[in-house]
Structure formats: structure tokens, C-alpha cells
Amino acid sequence: MTRDSTSLLLLHGVIVLFLGALTGIPYWIVVIREWEPDAVRAWRVAHALLVADGVVMVMVALALPVVGLTDAWGRFVAWNLIVSGYGFAWAFLLGAVTGHRALTPTSRIWDLFLFPGHFVGAVGSLLGLGALLLGLL
């Protein structure tokens, strides 16, 4: 396992974690100003998910050298989790800003922008964590 994959995943994990921490600011604002429940939910989900996703990325990055995956396997895990993190960041941040969820693909304009982020985030997480699990077996 090369140090490059570990460092790259650690860097992008901290970036996603930082984005999640930053979303705490608008979340706090919508709570104290008592905005509608959908807006509060959107910012709460964006904040919680991005913080959690960033933490997962950091933890996997720190575990990669110990797991002993091959270089190719480690790059596969790292890149899938990186793409997943940014896919979720795109979908949840833009969704909170616009007030749209787009959890299913439809012809509505916001769904065309948001659903791919959810899809890429989910698939990247499953592939990256699944590959890590297989590497541990």
C-alpha cells in the first residue's frame, strides 16, 4: 500500500470533514431563526452526513497502511471514497441551499443536478468500503 493513496484519502477526508463543519453555520442560523422544518432538516442532514463521511474517510486513510492492501486495491478504495465524499457534498450542500432533495431521478431541473451526487456518493461508498472489507478478509 503506497503512502500516496493514504495521504490523498486523508487530505480529501479532512476537506469533506471541513465542509461538514462549515455547514454547521447555516444549520445553526436556520435553527435560531426558527425557519421551516424542511430547511432545518436539510441543513442538519448536510451537516451530519458530511461530518460523518469525512470522519469515515479519515479513519479509512489511517487504517489503510495497517490493512496491507496492494497498491491497486488501496487506490481503488481511496478514489471511490474520495469521489463519494464529493458526490455527497455536492448533493447535500446544493440540496440544502435550494431546498430540494432529489433522491430519485425525475425530469425536474434540480433532480438533474442533485440526484447524480446522491448516486455517485452511494455507489462510491459501497464500492470503497466493500473493497476494504474484501481486502480485510
Short mmCIF file of C-alpha atoms in Angstrom, two decimals:
data_model
loop_
_atom_site.label_atom_id
_atom_site.label_comp_id
_atom_site.label_asym_id
_atom_site.label_seq_id
_atom_site.Cartn_x
_atom_site.Cartn_y
_atom_site.Cartn_z
CA MET A 1 0.00 0.00 0.00
CA THR A 2 1.57 3.26 -1.07
CA ARG A 3 1.66 6.33 1.06
CA ASP A 4 0.16 8.33 -1.83
CA SER A 5 -3.29 6.73 -1.55
CA THR A 6 -3.28 7.14 2.21
CA SER A 7 -2.21 10.78 2.06
CA LEU A 8 -4.66 11.56 -0.72
CA LEU A 9 -7.60 9.99 1.12
CA LEU A 10 -6.58 11.72 4.35
CA LEU A 11 -6.40 15.13 2.62
CA HIS A 12 -9.78 14.81 0.92
CA GLY A 13 -11.34 13.30 4.03
CA VAL A 14 -10.30 16.36 6.02
CA ILE A 15 -11.67 18.63 3.26
CA VAL A 16 -15.06 16.85 3.38
CA LEU A 17 -14.97 16.98 7.19
CA PHE A 18 -14.22 20.72 7.00
CA LEU A 19 -17.14 21.25 4.59
CA GLY A 20 -19.34 19.40 7.07
CA ALA A 21 -18.14 21.60 9.91
CA LEU A 22 -18.81 24.71 7.82
CA THR A 23 -22.39 23.58 7.18
CA GLY A 24 -22.87 23.83 10.92
CA ILE A 25 -23.02 27.61 10.48
CA PRO A 26 -26.11 27.74 8.22
CA TYR A 27 -27.62 24.89 10.27
CA TRP A 28 -27.25 27.00 13.42
CA ILE A 29 -28.73 30.02 11.63
CA VAL A 30 -31.86 28.19 10.43
CA VAL A 31 -32.38 26.74 13.92
CA ILE A 32 -32.07 30.00 15.85
CA ARG A 33 -34.20 31.89 13.32
CA GLU A 34 -36.82 29.13 13.52
CA TRP A 35 -37.06 28.50 9.79
CA GLU A 36 -39.44 25.94 8.40
CA PRO A 37 -38.79 22.32 9.41
CA ASP A 38 -37.72 21.27 5.89
CA ALA A 39 -34.91 23.84 5.86
CA VAL A 40 -33.75 22.79 9.32
CA ARG A 41 -33.81 19.14 8.27
CA ALA A 42 -31.86 19.83 5.07
CA TRP A 43 -29.05 21.64 6.87
CA ARG A 44 -29.00 19.12 9.74
CA VAL A 45 -28.65 16.24 7.27
CA ALA A 46 -25.97 18.06 5.24
CA HIS A 47 -24.01 18.87 8.40
CA ALA A 48 -24.27 15.41 9.96
CA LEU A 49 -23.66 13.44 6.79
CA LEU A 50 -20.63 15.41 5.64
CA VAL A 51 -19.04 15.31 9.09
CA ALA A 52 -19.67 11.55 9.30
CA ASP A 53 -18.44 10.94 5.74
CA GLY A 54 -15.28 12.97 6.38
CA VAL A 55 -14.62 11.02 9.58
CA VAL A 56 -15.05 7.71 7.73
CA MET A 57 -12.61 8.86 5.04
CA VAL A 58 -10.04 9.91 7.65
CA MET A 59 -10.41 6.67 9.58
CA VAL A 60 -10.06 4.52 6.46
CA ALA A 61 -6.99 6.55 5.43
CA LEU A 62 -5.39 5.93 8.80
CA ALA A 63 -6.26 2.22 8.64
CA LEU A 64 -5.02 1.60 5.09
CA PRO A 65 -1.33 1.20 5.97
CA VAL A 66 -2.21 -1.34 8.66
CA VAL A 67 -4.56 -3.36 6.46
CA GLY A 68 -1.81 -4.14 3.95
CA LEU A 69 -3.75 -3.91 0.70
CA THR A 70 -1.95 -3.94 -2.62
CA ASP A 71 -1.24 -0.56 -4.21
CA ALA A 72 -4.00 -1.01 -6.79
CA TRP A 73 -6.52 -2.15 -4.19
CA GLY A 74 -5.62 0.78 -1.92
CA ARG A 75 -6.03 3.27 -4.79
CA PHE A 76 -9.41 1.73 -5.62
CA VAL A 77 -10.60 2.16 -2.03
CA ALA A 78 -9.21 5.69 -1.76
CA TRP A 79 -10.58 7.01 -5.05
CA ASN A 80 -14.02 5.53 -4.55
CA LEU A 81 -14.30 7.13 -1.12
CA ILE A 82 -12.96 10.46 -2.41
CA VAL A 83 -15.46 10.57 -5.27
CA SER A 84 -18.20 9.51 -2.88
CA GLY A 85 -17.36 12.28 -0.43
CA TYR A 86 -17.54 14.98 -3.08
CA GLY A 87 -20.68 13.49 -4.61
CA PHE A 88 -22.42 13.70 -1.25
CA ALA A 89 -21.02 17.18 -0.62
CA TRP A 90 -22.44 18.36 -3.95
CA ALA A 91 -25.85 16.78 -3.41
CA PHE A 92 -26.42 17.70 0.22
CA LEU A 93 -24.98 21.22 0.12
CA LEU A 94 -26.75 22.22 -3.07
CA GLY A 95 -29.90 20.48 -1.85
CA ALA A 96 -29.88 22.44 1.41
CA VAL A 97 -29.25 25.72 -0.41
CA THR A 98 -32.03 25.15 -2.96
CA GLY A 99 -34.49 23.34 -0.72
CA HIS A 100 -34.65 20.28 -3.00
CA ARG A 101 -33.90 16.67 -2.08
CA ALA A 102 -33.74 14.85 -5.43
CA LEU A 103 -33.45 11.35 -4.02
CA THR A 104 -35.00 9.89 -7.16
CA PRO A 105 -34.26 10.72 -10.79
CA THR A 106 -37.04 12.75 -12.38
CA SER A 107 -37.20 15.31 -15.15
CA ARG A 108 -37.37 18.26 -12.73
CA ILE A 109 -34.39 20.55 -13.19
CA TRP A 110 -32.99 20.27 -9.66
CA ASP A 111 -33.23 16.48 -9.75
CA LEU A 112 -30.98 16.51 -12.81
CA PHE A 113 -28.31 18.31 -10.77
CA LEU A 114 -28.75 16.70 -7.36
CA PHE A 115 -29.60 13.05 -7.98
CA PRO A 116 -26.24 12.23 -9.65
CA GLY A 117 -24.46 13.44 -6.50
CA HIS A 118 -26.53 11.12 -4.31
CA PHE A 119 -25.98 8.26 -6.73
CA VAL A 120 -22.22 8.78 -7.01
CA GLY A 121 -21.95 9.18 -3.24
CA ALA A 122 -23.83 5.96 -2.51
CA VAL A 123 -22.12 3.86 -5.16
CA GLY A 124 -18.65 5.19 -4.27
CA SER A 125 -19.19 4.44 -0.59
CA LEU A 126 -20.39 0.92 -1.29
CA LEU A 127 -17.54 0.16 -3.69
CA GLY A 128 -14.84 1.70 -1.49
CA LEU A 129 -15.98 0.16 1.77
CA GLY A 130 -16.81 -3.13 0.05
CA ALA A 131 -13.30 -3.28 -1.41
CA LEU A 132 -11.84 -2.51 2.01
CA LEU A 133 -13.92 -5.30 3.54
CA LEU A 134 -12.79 -7.76 0.87
CA GLY A 135 -9.21 -6.71 1.43
CA LEU A 136 -9.57 -7.44 5.14
CA LEU A 137 -10.87 -10.97 4.57
#
